[in-house]
PDB file of C-alpha atoms and ligand atoms in Angstrom:
ATOM      1  CA  MET W   1      -1.377  -5.159  -7.143  1.00  0.00           C
ATOM      2  CA  SER W   2       0.974  -7.791  -5.692  1.00  0.00           C
ATOM      3  CA  SER W   3       1.956 -10.667  -8.114  1.00  0.00           C
ATOM      4  CA  ASP W   4      -0.470 -13.058  -4.857  1.00  0.00           C
ATOM      5  CA  SER W   5      -3.815 -14.371  -6.568  1.00  0.00           C
ATOM      6  CA  THR W   6      -4.745 -14.723  -3.409  1.00  0.00           C
ATOM      7  CA  ILE W   7      -8.226 -13.160  -2.709  1.00  0.00           C
ATOM      8  CA  LYS W   8      -8.841 -13.076   0.772  1.00  0.00           C
ATOM      9  CA  LYS W   9     -12.190 -10.640   0.866  1.00  0.00           C
ATOM     10  CA  CYS W  10     -15.922 -10.840  -0.304  1.00  0.00           C
ATOM     11  CA  ILE W  11     -18.336  -8.493   0.105  1.00  0.00           C
ATOM     12  CA  PHE W  12     -22.028  -9.045  -0.077  1.00  0.00           C
ATOM     13  CA  PRO W  13     -24.227  -6.380  -0.556  1.00  0.00           C
ATOM     14  CA  ALA W  14     -27.748  -6.917   1.678  1.00  0.00           C
ATOM     15  CA  ALA W  15     -29.438  -3.873   1.480  1.00  0.00           C
ATOM     16  CA  GLY W  16     -32.232  -4.698  -0.504  1.00  0.00           C
ATOM     17  CA  TYR W  17     -35.675  -4.219   0.209  1.00  0.00           C
ATOM     18  CA  GLY W  18     -36.462  -7.630  -1.023  1.00  0.00           C
ATOM     19  CA  THR W  19     -39.319  -6.620  -2.574  1.00  0.00           C
ATOM     20  CA  ARG W  20     -40.877  -9.811  -5.143  1.00  0.00           C
ATOM     21  CA  PHE W  21     -40.790 -11.837  -1.462  1.00  0.00           C
ATOM     22  CA  LEU W  22     -43.047  -9.333  -0.210  1.00  0.00           C
ATOM     23  CA  PRO W  23     -44.522  -9.783   2.440  1.00  0.00           C
ATOM     24  CA  ALA W  24     -42.084 -12.347   4.099  1.00  0.00           C
ATOM     25  CA  THR W  25     -39.429  -9.384   3.031  1.00  0.00           C
ATOM     26  CA  LYS W  26     -41.830  -6.707   5.335  1.00  0.00           C
ATOM     27  CA  ALA W  27     -40.058  -7.372   9.098  1.00  0.00           C
ATOM     28  CA  MET W  28     -37.045 -10.508   8.018  1.00  0.00           C
ATOM     29  CA  PRO W  29     -34.118 -10.119   5.420  1.00  0.00           C
ATOM     30  CA  LYS W  30     -34.366 -11.128   2.537  1.00  0.00           C
ATOM     31  CA  GLU W  31     -30.655 -13.156   2.967  1.00  0.00           C
ATOM     32  CA  MET W  32     -32.467 -14.723   6.532  1.00  0.00           C
ATOM     33  CA  LEU W  33     -34.797 -16.806   4.296  1.00  0.00           C
ATOM     34  CA  PRO W  34     -34.763 -20.511   4.945  1.00  0.00           C
ATOM     35  CA  VAL W  35     -33.479 -22.627   2.711  1.00  0.00           C
ATOM     36  CA  VAL W  36     -34.956 -25.958   4.699  1.00  0.00           C
ATOM     37  CA  ASP W  37     -32.911 -25.064   7.826  1.00  0.00           C
ATOM     38  CA  LYS W  38     -30.310 -22.933   6.853  1.00  0.00           C
ATOM     39  CA  PRO W  39     -30.222 -18.941   6.285  1.00  0.00           C
ATOM     40  CA  LEU W  40     -29.431 -17.859   2.173  1.00  0.00           C
ATOM     41  CA  ILE W  41     -26.519 -15.678   3.537  1.00  0.00           C
ATOM     42  CA  GLN W  42     -25.151 -18.470   5.340  1.00  0.00           C
ATOM     43  CA  TYR W  43     -24.868 -20.457   1.670  1.00  0.00           C
ATOM     44  CA  GLY W  44     -23.381 -17.866   0.983  1.00  0.00           C
ATOM     45  CA  VAL W  45     -20.530 -17.210   3.844  1.00  0.00           C
ATOM     46  CA  GLU W  46     -20.041 -21.209   2.833  1.00  0.00           C
ATOM     47  CA  GLU W  47     -19.360 -20.427  -0.211  1.00  0.00           C
ATOM     48  CA  ALA W  48     -16.622 -17.259   0.654  1.00  0.00           C
ATOM     49  CA  VAL W  49     -15.261 -20.204   2.692  1.00  0.00           C
ATOM     50  CA  ALA W  50     -15.018 -22.964   0.388  1.00  0.00           C
ATOM     51  CA  ALA W  51     -12.610 -20.537  -1.896  1.00  0.00           C
ATOM     52  CA  GLY W  52     -10.756 -18.865   0.370  1.00  0.00           C
ATOM     53  CA  MET W  53     -12.190 -16.316   1.758  1.00  0.00           C
ATOM     54  CA  THR W  54     -12.528 -15.218   5.438  1.00  0.00           C
ATOM     55  CA  ASP W  55     -12.645 -12.053   5.442  1.00  0.00           C
ATOM     56  CA  ILE W  56     -16.008 -10.695   5.291  1.00  0.00           C
ATOM     57  CA  GLY W  57     -17.941  -7.779   4.712  1.00  0.00           C
ATOM     58  CA  ILE W  58     -21.679  -7.401   4.851  1.00  0.00           C
ATOM     59  CA  ILE W  59     -23.175  -4.129   3.500  1.00  0.00           C
ATOM     60  CA  THR W  60     -26.094  -3.784   5.311  1.00  0.00           C
ATOM     61  CA  GLY W  61     -29.784  -1.567   5.145  1.00  0.00           C
ATOM     62  CA  ARG W  62     -32.200  -0.184   8.131  1.00  0.00           C
ATOM     63  CA  GLY W  63     -33.627  -3.266   9.691  1.00  0.00           C
ATOM     64  CA  LYS W  64     -31.216  -6.558   8.868  1.00  0.00           C
ATOM     65  CA  ARG W  65     -30.227  -6.696  12.461  1.00  0.00           C
ATOM     66  CA  SER W  66     -30.206 -10.646  11.944  1.00  0.00           C
ATOM     67  CA  VAL W  67     -27.723 -10.796   9.509  1.00  0.00           C
ATOM     68  CA  GLU W  68     -25.203  -9.213  12.127  1.00  0.00           C
ATOM     69  CA  ASP W  69     -26.795 -11.551  15.073  1.00  0.00           C
ATOM     70  CA  HIS W  70     -26.526 -14.630  12.868  1.00  0.00           C
ATOM     71  CA  PHE W  71     -22.902 -14.814  12.971  1.00  0.00           C
ATOM     72  CA  ASP W  72     -22.691 -13.330  16.486  1.00  0.00           C
ATOM     73  CA  ILE W  73     -22.647 -15.635  19.614  1.00  0.00           C
ATOM     74  CA  SER W  74     -25.463 -16.700  20.960  1.00  0.00           C
ATOM     75  CA  TYR W  75     -25.098 -16.697  24.429  1.00  0.00           C
ATOM     76  CA  GLU W  76     -27.922 -17.694  26.111  1.00  0.00           C
ATOM     77  CA  LEU W  77     -29.486 -20.243  23.188  1.00  0.00           C
ATOM     78  CA  GLU W  78     -25.933 -21.676  22.958  1.00  0.00           C
ATOM     79  CA  HIS W  79     -26.511 -22.258  27.108  1.00  0.00           C
ATOM     80  CA  GLN W  80     -30.389 -23.554  26.627  1.00  0.00           C
ATOM     81  CA  ILE W  81     -28.740 -26.163  25.135  1.00  0.00           C
ATOM     82  CA  SER W  82     -24.977 -27.263  26.045  1.00  0.00           C
ATOM     83  CA  GLY W  83     -24.366 -30.796  25.821  1.00  0.00           C
ATOM     84  CA  THR W  84     -27.344 -31.792  23.998  1.00  0.00           C
ATOM     85  CA  LYS W  85     -28.027 -33.143  20.726  1.00  0.00           C
ATOM     86  CA  LYS W  86     -29.328 -29.798  19.754  1.00  0.00           C
ATOM     87  CA  GLU W  87     -25.235 -28.416  19.688  1.00  0.00           C
ATOM     88  CA  GLU W  88     -24.816 -30.060  16.799  1.00  0.00           C
ATOM     89  CA  GLN W  89     -26.969 -27.976  14.124  1.00  0.00           C
ATOM     90  CA  LEU W  90     -25.043 -25.095  14.854  1.00  0.00           C
ATOM     91  CA  SER W  91     -21.491 -26.910  14.710  1.00  0.00           C
ATOM     92  CA  ASP W  92     -21.777 -25.077  10.377  1.00  0.00           C
ATOM     93  CA  ILE W  93     -22.202 -21.904  11.812  1.00  0.00           C
ATOM     94  CA  ARG W  94     -19.728 -21.455  14.583  1.00  0.00           C
ATOM     95  CA  ARG W  95     -17.329 -22.731  12.354  1.00  0.00           C
ATOM     96  CA  LEU W  96     -17.859 -19.874  10.499  1.00  0.00           C
ATOM     97  CA  ILE W  97     -18.123 -17.442  13.131  1.00  0.00           C
ATOM     98  CA  GLU W  98     -14.477 -19.251  14.231  1.00  0.00           C
ATOM     99  CA  GLU W  99     -12.842 -18.978  11.351  1.00  0.00           C
ATOM    100  CA  CYS W 100     -14.183 -15.628   9.604  1.00  0.00           C
ATOM    101  CA  THR W 101     -14.438 -11.262  10.668  1.00  0.00           C
ATOM    102  CA  PHE W 102     -16.857 -10.215   9.742  1.00  0.00           C
ATOM    103  CA  SER W 103     -17.621  -6.370   8.897  1.00  0.00           C
ATOM    104  CA  TYR W 104     -20.478  -4.570   8.353  1.00  0.00           C
ATOM    105  CA  THR W 105     -20.945  -1.320   6.474  1.00  0.00           C
ATOM    106  CA  ARG W 106     -24.383   0.969   6.245  1.00  0.00           C
ATOM    107  CA  GLN W 107     -25.622   1.339   2.760  1.00  0.00           C
ATOM    108  CA  ILE W 108     -28.284   4.662   3.457  1.00  0.00           C
ATOM    109  CA  GLU W 109     -29.376   5.126   0.287  1.00  0.00           C
ATOM    110  CA  MET W 110     -30.073   2.220  -1.498  1.00  0.00           C
ATOM    111  CA  LEU W 111     -29.093   3.152  -4.869  1.00  0.00           C
ATOM    112  CA  GLY W 112     -28.766  -0.085  -6.603  1.00  0.00           C
ATOM    113  CA  LEU W 113     -26.202  -2.631  -6.971  1.00  0.00           C
ATOM    114  CA  GLY W 114     -22.831  -0.559  -8.300  1.00  0.00           C
ATOM    115  CA  HIS W 115     -23.653   1.405  -4.555  1.00  0.00           C
ATOM    116  CA  ALA W 116     -23.825  -0.792  -2.303  1.00  0.00           C
ATOM    117  CA  ILE W 117     -20.534  -2.190  -4.197  1.00  0.00           C
ATOM    118  CA  LEU W 118     -19.263   1.097  -3.638  1.00  0.00           C
ATOM    119  CA  THR W 119     -20.295   1.900  -0.515  1.00  0.00           C
ATOM    120  CA  ALA W 120     -17.521  -1.070   0.600  1.00  0.00           C
ATOM    121  CA  GLU W 121     -14.195   0.275   0.165  1.00  0.00           C
ATOM    122  CA  THR W 122     -13.981   0.977   2.854  1.00  0.00           C
ATOM    123  CA  LEU W 123     -13.624  -2.451   3.966  1.00  0.00           C
ATOM    124  CA  VAL W 124     -12.468  -4.302   1.157  1.00  0.00           C
ATOM    125  CA  GLY W 125      -9.509  -1.543   0.284  1.00  0.00           C
ATOM    126  CA  ASN W 126      -7.166  -1.825  -2.684  1.00  0.00           C
ATOM    127  CA  ALA W 127      -6.909  -5.447  -3.326  1.00  0.00           C
ATOM    128  CA  PRO W 128      -9.194  -7.866  -5.561  1.00  0.00           C
ATOM    129  CA  PHE W 129     -12.268  -9.232  -3.391  1.00  0.00           C
ATOM    130  CA  GLY W 130     -15.533 -11.525  -4.287  1.00  0.00           C
ATOM    131  CA  VAL W 131     -18.528 -10.371  -3.935  1.00  0.00           C
ATOM    132  CA  ILE W 132     -21.710 -12.831  -3.412  1.00  0.00           C
ATOM    133  CA  LEU W 133     -25.180 -12.005  -4.112  1.00  0.00           C
ATOM    134  CA  ALA W 134     -26.431 -14.625  -0.950  1.00  0.00           C
ATOM    135  CA  ASP W 135     -29.882 -14.582  -3.138  1.00  0.00           C
ATOM    136  CA  ASP W 136     -28.560 -16.076  -6.121  1.00  0.00           C
ATOM    137  CA  LEU W 137     -28.175 -19.806  -4.336  1.00  0.00           C
ATOM    138  CA  CYS W 138     -25.105 -21.402  -6.315  1.00  0.00           C
ATOM    139  CA  ILE W 139     -24.929 -25.197  -6.293  1.00  0.00           C
ATOM    140  CA  ASN W 140     -21.741 -27.023  -7.569  1.00  0.00           C
ATOM    141  CA  ALA W 141     -19.959 -30.245  -6.341  1.00  0.00           C
ATOM    142  CA  GLN W 142     -17.013 -30.229  -7.069  1.00  0.00           C
ATOM    143  CA  ARG W 143     -15.475 -26.263  -7.495  1.00  0.00           C
ATOM    144  CA  ASN W 144     -17.762 -23.956  -6.315  1.00  0.00           C
ATOM    145  CA  VAL W 145     -19.255 -21.112  -8.853  1.00  0.00           C
ATOM    146  CA  MET W 146     -16.566 -18.282  -6.052  1.00  0.00           C
ATOM    147  CA  GLN W 147     -14.098 -20.731  -6.896  1.00  0.00           C
ATOM    148  CA  GLN W 148     -14.438 -20.824 -10.378  1.00  0.00           C
ATOM    149  CA  LEU W 149     -14.108 -17.777 -10.615  1.00  0.00           C
ATOM    150  CA  VAL W 150     -10.550 -16.942  -8.006  1.00  0.00           C
ATOM    151  CA  ASP W 151      -9.521 -19.351 -10.770  1.00  0.00           C
ATOM    152  CA  VAL W 152     -10.031 -17.376 -13.809  1.00  0.00           C
ATOM    153  CA  TYR W 153      -9.119 -14.002 -12.110  1.00  0.00           C
ATOM    154  CA  ALA W 154      -5.831 -16.470 -10.568  1.00  0.00           C
ATOM    155  CA  LYS W 155      -4.935 -17.182 -14.966  1.00  0.00           C
ATOM    156  CA  TYR W 156      -5.702 -13.144 -16.119  1.00  0.00           C
ATOM    157  CA  ARG W 157      -5.762 -10.523 -12.524  1.00  0.00           C
ATOM    158  CA  CYS W 158      -8.541  -8.793 -14.039  1.00  0.00           C
ATOM    159  CA  SER W 159     -12.614  -8.943 -12.972  1.00  0.00           C
ATOM    160  CA  VAL W 160     -14.727 -12.012 -13.708  1.00  0.00           C
ATOM    161  CA  VAL W 161     -18.415 -12.378 -13.561  1.00  0.00           C
ATOM    162  CA  ALA W 162     -19.909 -15.730 -13.820  1.00  0.00           C
ATOM    163  CA  ILE W 163     -22.410 -15.697 -16.559  1.00  0.00           C
ATOM    164  CA  GLU W 164     -25.576 -18.204 -17.416  1.00  0.00           C
ATOM    165  CA  GLU W 165     -27.195 -18.867 -20.132  1.00  0.00           C
ATOM    166  CA  VAL W 166     -31.245 -17.895 -19.792  1.00  0.00           C
ATOM    167  CA  ASP W 167     -33.655 -18.024 -21.855  1.00  0.00           C
ATOM    168  CA  ALA W 168     -34.389 -15.187 -24.400  1.00  0.00           C
ATOM    169  CA  GLU W 169     -38.014 -14.527 -22.791  1.00  0.00           C
ATOM    170  CA  GLU W 170     -35.935 -13.354 -18.954  1.00  0.00           C
ATOM    171  CA  VAL W 171     -33.182 -11.774 -20.849  1.00  0.00           C
ATOM    172  CA  ASP W 172     -35.295  -7.915 -19.321  1.00  0.00           C
ATOM    173  CA  LYS W 173     -34.683  -8.846 -15.357  1.00  0.00           C
ATOM    174  CA  TYR W 174     -30.618  -9.514 -15.977  1.00  0.00           C
ATOM    175  CA  GLY W 175     -27.360  -7.900 -17.139  1.00  0.00           C
ATOM    176  CA  VAL W 176     -26.584  -8.939 -20.419  1.00  0.00           C
ATOM    177  CA  ILE W 177     -23.514  -8.910 -22.208  1.00  0.00           C
ATOM    178  CA  ASP W 178     -22.006  -8.867 -25.846  1.00  0.00           C
ATOM    179  CA  GLY W 179     -18.790 -11.485 -25.109  1.00  0.00           C
ATOM    180  CA  GLN W 180     -16.173 -13.883 -27.404  1.00  0.00           C
ATOM    181  CA  GLU W 181     -15.685 -16.818 -25.953  1.00  0.00           C
ATOM    182  CA  ILE W 182     -11.926 -17.176 -25.030  1.00  0.00           C
ATOM    183  CA  GLU W 183     -11.326 -20.802 -23.535  1.00  0.00           C
ATOM    184  CA  ASP W 184     -14.064 -23.138 -22.726  1.00  0.00           C
ATOM    185  CA  GLY W 185     -16.361 -21.354 -20.940  1.00  0.00           C
ATOM    186  CA  VAL W 186     -14.581 -18.198 -21.029  1.00  0.00           C
ATOM    187  CA  PHE W 187     -15.646 -14.627 -23.183  1.00  0.00           C
ATOM    188  CA  LYS W 188     -13.820 -11.415 -23.309  1.00  0.00           C
ATOM    189  CA  VAL W 189     -16.566  -8.813 -22.434  1.00  0.00           C
ATOM    190  CA  ASN W 190     -17.172  -6.894 -25.186  1.00  0.00           C
ATOM    191  CA  GLY W 191     -19.861  -4.182 -24.270  1.00  0.00           C
ATOM    192  CA  MET W 192     -22.858  -4.940 -21.579  1.00  0.00           C
ATOM    193  CA  VAL W 193     -26.750  -4.047 -21.060  1.00  0.00           C
ATOM    194  CA  GLU W 194     -28.392  -3.868 -17.515  1.00  0.00           C
ATOM    195  CA  LYS W 195     -32.174  -5.408 -18.368  1.00  0.00           C
ATOM    196  CA  PRO W 196     -32.301  -5.047 -22.193  1.00  0.00           C
ATOM    197  CA  ASP W 197     -35.642  -5.044 -23.915  1.00  0.00           C
ATOM    198  CA  LYS W 198     -36.121  -8.831 -25.249  1.00  0.00           C
ATOM    199  CA  ASP W 199     -35.538  -7.313 -28.752  1.00  0.00           C
ATOM    200  CA  LYS W 200     -31.819  -4.887 -27.694  1.00  0.00           C
ATOM    201  CA  ALA W 201     -29.797  -8.021 -25.610  1.00  0.00           C
ATOM    202  CA  PRO W 202     -26.812  -8.677 -27.498  1.00  0.00           C
ATOM    203  CA  SER W 203     -27.468 -12.047 -26.053  1.00  0.00           C
ATOM    204  CA  THR W 204     -28.561 -15.343 -23.272  1.00  0.00           C
ATOM    205  CA  LEU W 205     -25.767 -14.850 -21.380  1.00  0.00           C
ATOM    206  CA  ALA W 206     -26.647 -13.279 -17.976  1.00  0.00           C
ATOM    207  CA  ILE W 207     -24.575 -11.985 -14.899  1.00  0.00           C
ATOM    208  CA  ILE W 208     -25.657 -13.899 -11.893  1.00  0.00           C
ATOM    209  CA  GLY W 209     -24.788 -13.163  -8.467  1.00  0.00           C
ATOM    210  CA  ARG W 210     -21.073 -13.798  -8.246  1.00  0.00           C
ATOM    211  CA  TYR W 211     -18.392 -11.432  -9.094  1.00  0.00           C
ATOM    212  CA  VAL W 212     -14.508 -10.930  -8.498  1.00  0.00           C
ATOM    213  CA  LEU W 213     -13.425  -7.411  -9.271  1.00  0.00           C
ATOM    214  CA  THR W 214     -10.143  -5.352  -9.024  1.00  0.00           C
ATOM    215  CA  PRO W 215     -10.487  -2.750  -7.101  1.00  0.00           C
ATOM    216  CA  GLU W 216      -9.929  -0.109  -9.795  1.00  0.00           C
ATOM    217  CA  ILE W 217     -14.106  -0.137  -9.916  1.00  0.00           C
ATOM    218  CA  PHE W 218     -14.563   1.686  -6.746  1.00  0.00           C
ATOM    219  CA  GLY W 219     -13.152   4.715  -8.543  1.00  0.00           C
ATOM    220  CA  ILE W 220     -14.921   3.285 -12.088  1.00  0.00           C
ATOM    221  CA  ILE W 221     -18.067   2.929 -10.173  1.00  0.00           C
ATOM    222  CA  ARG W 222     -17.472   6.878  -8.462  1.00  0.00           C
ATOM    223  CA  ALA W 223     -17.573   7.916 -12.191  1.00  0.00           C
ATOM    224  CA  THR W 224     -20.715   6.493 -13.117  1.00  0.00           C
ATOM    225  CA  PRO W 225     -23.637   8.143 -13.116  1.00  0.00           C
ATOM    226  CA  PRO W 226     -27.190   6.454 -12.994  1.00  0.00           C
ATOM    227  CA  GLY W 227     -28.636   4.603 -15.048  1.00  0.00           C
ATOM    228  CA  LYS W 228     -31.775   1.810 -15.895  1.00  0.00           C
ATOM    229  CA  ASN W 229     -34.949   2.484 -13.384  1.00  0.00           C
ATOM    230  CA  GLY W 230     -32.176   5.549 -11.763  1.00  0.00           C
ATOM    231  CA  GLU W 231     -29.796   3.451  -9.458  1.00  0.00           C
ATOM    232  CA  LEU W 232     -25.906   3.002  -9.974  1.00  0.00           C
ATOM    233  CA  GLN W 233     -25.433  -0.057 -12.385  1.00  0.00           C
ATOM    234  CA  ILE W 234     -22.228  -2.127 -11.862  1.00  0.00           C
ATOM    235  CA  THR W 235     -22.529  -3.088 -14.782  1.00  0.00           C
ATOM    236  CA  ASP W 236     -22.211   0.543 -15.978  1.00  0.00           C
ATOM    237  CA  ALA W 237     -19.754   0.185 -13.903  1.00  0.00           C
ATOM    238  CA  LEU W 238     -18.478  -2.780 -15.833  1.00  0.00           C
ATOM    239  CA  ARG W 239     -19.497  -1.866 -19.095  1.00  0.00           C
ATOM    240  CA  THR W 240     -16.534   0.987 -18.439  1.00  0.00           C
ATOM    241  CA  GLN W 241     -13.753  -0.904 -17.430  1.00  0.00           C
ATOM    242  CA  ALA W 242     -14.159  -3.786 -20.038  1.00  0.00           C
ATOM    243  CA  GLU W 243     -13.848  -0.604 -22.745  1.00  0.00           C
ATOM    244  CA  ARG W 244     -10.399   0.820 -20.361  1.00  0.00           C
ATOM    245  CA  ASN W 245      -8.958  -2.331 -19.378  1.00  0.00           C
ATOM    246  CA  MET W 246     -10.427  -6.062 -19.998  1.00  0.00           C
ATOM    247  CA  VAL W 247     -13.668  -7.818 -18.150  1.00  0.00           C
ATOM    248  CA  LEU W 248     -14.158 -11.477 -19.116  1.00  0.00           C
ATOM    249  CA  ALA W 249     -17.074 -13.542 -17.871  1.00  0.00           C
ATOM    250  CA  CYS W 250     -17.185 -17.181 -17.205  1.00  0.00           C
ATOM    251  CA  ARG W 251     -19.869 -19.804 -18.426  1.00  0.00           C
ATOM    252  CA  PHE W 252     -19.887 -21.455 -14.574  1.00  0.00           C
ATOM    253  CA  ASP W 253     -20.497 -25.371 -14.270  1.00  0.00           C
ATOM    254  CA  GLY W 254     -22.805 -25.742 -11.242  1.00  0.00           C
ATOM    255  CA  ARG W 255     -26.550 -24.777 -10.380  1.00  0.00           C
ATOM    256  CA  ARG W 256     -27.975 -21.020  -9.497  1.00  0.00           C
ATOM    257  CA  PHE W 257     -31.660 -21.318  -8.208  1.00  0.00           C
ATOM    258  CA  ASP W 258     -33.021 -17.564  -7.662  1.00  0.00           C
ATOM    259  CA  CYS W 259     -34.450 -16.960  -4.017  1.00  0.00           C
ATOM    260  CA  GLY W 260     -35.386 -13.865  -4.478  1.00  0.00           C
ATOM    261  CA  SER W 261     -38.092 -14.716  -6.311  1.00  0.00           C
ATOM    262  CA  VAL W 262     -40.551 -17.663  -4.730  1.00  0.00           C
ATOM    263  CA  HIS W 263     -40.164 -19.679  -7.158  1.00  0.00           C
ATOM    264  CA  GLY W 264     -36.323 -20.016  -7.963  1.00  0.00           C
ATOM    265  CA  PHE W 265     -36.491 -20.362  -3.763  1.00  0.00           C
ATOM    266  CA  VAL W 266     -39.236 -22.920  -3.995  1.00  0.00           C
ATOM    267  CA  GLU W 267     -36.996 -24.699  -6.071  1.00  0.00           C
ATOM    268  CA  ALA W 268     -34.140 -24.443  -3.892  1.00  0.00           C
ATOM    269  CA  THR W 269     -36.032 -26.114  -1.229  1.00  0.00           C
ATOM    270  CA  ASN W 270     -37.376 -28.853  -2.874  1.00  0.00           C
ATOM    271  CA  TYR W 271     -33.459 -29.629  -3.663  1.00  0.00           C
ATOM    272  CA  PHE W 272     -32.268 -29.126   0.131  1.00  0.00           C
ATOM    273  CA  TYR W 273     -35.248 -31.121   0.999  1.00  0.00           C
ATOM    274  CA  GLN W 274     -33.782 -34.022  -1.361  1.00  0.00           C
ATOM    275  CA  ILE W 275     -30.536 -33.736   0.569  1.00  0.00           C
ATOM    276  CA  TYR W 276     -31.656 -33.197   3.645  1.00  0.00           C
ATOM    277  CA  ARG W 277     -34.206 -35.862   4.416  1.00  0.00           C
ATOM    278  CA  SER W 278     -31.035 -38.467   2.895  1.00  0.00           C
ATOM    279  CA  ARG W 279     -28.592 -37.367   5.323  1.00  0.00           C
ATOM    280  CA  LYS W 280     -31.439 -37.960   7.630  1.00  0.00           C
ATOM    281  CA  ASP W 281     -32.889 -41.212   6.352  1.00  0.00           C
ATOM    282  CA  ALA W 282     -28.460 -42.067   6.928  1.00  0.00           C
TER     283      ALA W 282
HETATM  284  P1  UTP N 301     -32.457  -6.933  -6.011  1.00  0.00           P
HETATM  285  O1  UTP N 301     -32.134  -7.036  -7.445  1.00  0.00           O
HETATM  286  O2  UTP N 301     -32.430  -8.678  -6.103  1.00  0.00           O
HETATM  287  O3  UTP N 301     -33.160  -6.207  -5.543  1.00  0.00           O
HETATM  288  O4  UTP N 301     -30.930  -6.795  -5.540  1.00  0.00           O
HETATM  289  P2  UTP N 301     -33.140  -6.162  -4.120  1.00  0.00           P
HETATM  290  O5  UTP N 301     -34.397  -5.163  -3.311  1.00  0.00           O
HETATM  291  O6  UTP N 301     -32.945  -6.855  -3.137  1.00  0.00           O
HETATM  292  O7  UTP N 301     -34.972  -7.131  -4.317  1.00  0.00           O
HETATM  293  P3  UTP N 301     -36.290  -6.585  -4.945  1.00  0.00           P
HETATM  294  O8  UTP N 301     -35.878  -6.980  -5.947  1.00  0.00           O
HETATM  295  O9  UTP N 301     -36.723  -5.584  -4.719  1.00  0.00           O
HETATM  296  O10 UTP N 301     -37.430  -8.357  -5.419  1.00  0.00           O
HETATM  297  C1  UTP N 301     -29.764  -8.096  -5.923  1.00  0.00           C
HETATM  298  C2  UTP N 301     -28.477  -7.668  -4.865  1.00  0.00           C
HETATM  299  O11 UTP N 301     -28.133  -6.310  -4.340  1.00  0.00           O
HETATM  300  C3  UTP N 301     -28.736  -6.276  -3.303  1.00  0.00           C
HETATM  301  C4  UTP N 301     -29.778  -6.576  -2.497  1.00  0.00           C
HETATM  302  O12 UTP N 301     -29.476  -7.232  -1.281  1.00  0.00           O
HETATM  303  C5  UTP N 301     -29.644  -7.708  -3.439  1.00  0.00           C
HETATM  304  O13 UTP N 301     -28.852  -8.953  -2.720  1.00  0.00           O
HETATM  305  N1  UTP N 301     -29.122  -4.431  -2.832  1.00  0.00           N
HETATM  306  C6  UTP N 301     -29.497  -3.685  -4.391  1.00  0.00           C
HETATM  307  C7  UTP N 301     -28.045  -3.420  -1.978  1.00  0.00           C
HETATM  308  O14 UTP N 301     -27.016  -4.245  -1.274  1.00  0.00           O
HETATM  309  N2  UTP N 301     -28.162  -2.602  -2.083  1.00  0.00           N
HETATM  310  C8  UTP N 301     -29.063  -1.775  -3.503  1.00  0.00           C
HETATM  311  O15 UTP N 301     -29.245  -0.109  -3.264  1.00  0.00           O
HETATM  312  C9  UTP N 301     -30.129  -3.121  -4.347  1.00  0.00           C
END
């Protein structure tokens, strides 16, 4: 691996069915649900870009075309509003389109997050890369969550996952780590388990939707059998990587909204609406 710690690639697994948000996600991708006036995936891409990643790879599936259209020029619309005040509303997305390259690959069968990440191997190649699950919407005023993971990667050069302390009642919704804190907020992973029963969870430190992965993960995923719910779990592959090599977990500064659930989505909407209001009132 090169001595350069810059990470340029970030992938967005976005092929899931979003069943927790039905019927809204019946014909519309979960990643396109808007929090106030911006779809979830745009928040995610903005976070990646702020962390220095401009090579964006999106893993899509059937019915996800609107994601591709969002990161493209819309000639008719843009011509229509050209010269009006409304043009300003497209300035952020235009900047992303100019700064980034977007590549797409399709996951033919939804066999789990590990499988979705493996599908992106051809987009990623042999370099470390970021992974953002756009339905986990993260905020932080100074260094965003992906930037925090990149900083840990730059120091230790191994895969890094973002974790947060969750309620003991909630552990069965997450991958949960068994770790040892080696510096403030950074844990060496000794084990991890996907969606454990409450009484079997090794801790209450849950993995959320931000990762920096080294490319050796692809070979490990390929050799990993299906796990919980018959899906190819990234948690299982990372556990193997932790045993062979080293995996770190970073308890990030900031706040996360689980926008894959109605509750988290409404909380995020309220939060971002306050910001939207104060901008409009200013
Ligand atoms: P989720 O566990 O949130 O699954 O996946 P989901 O299908 O999107 O949503 P629910 O639980 O049915 O409501 C976590 C992330 O992994 C992606 C999803 O798109 C989401 O971003 N994913 C999951 C894939 O890309 N492919 C898969 O096979 C599974």
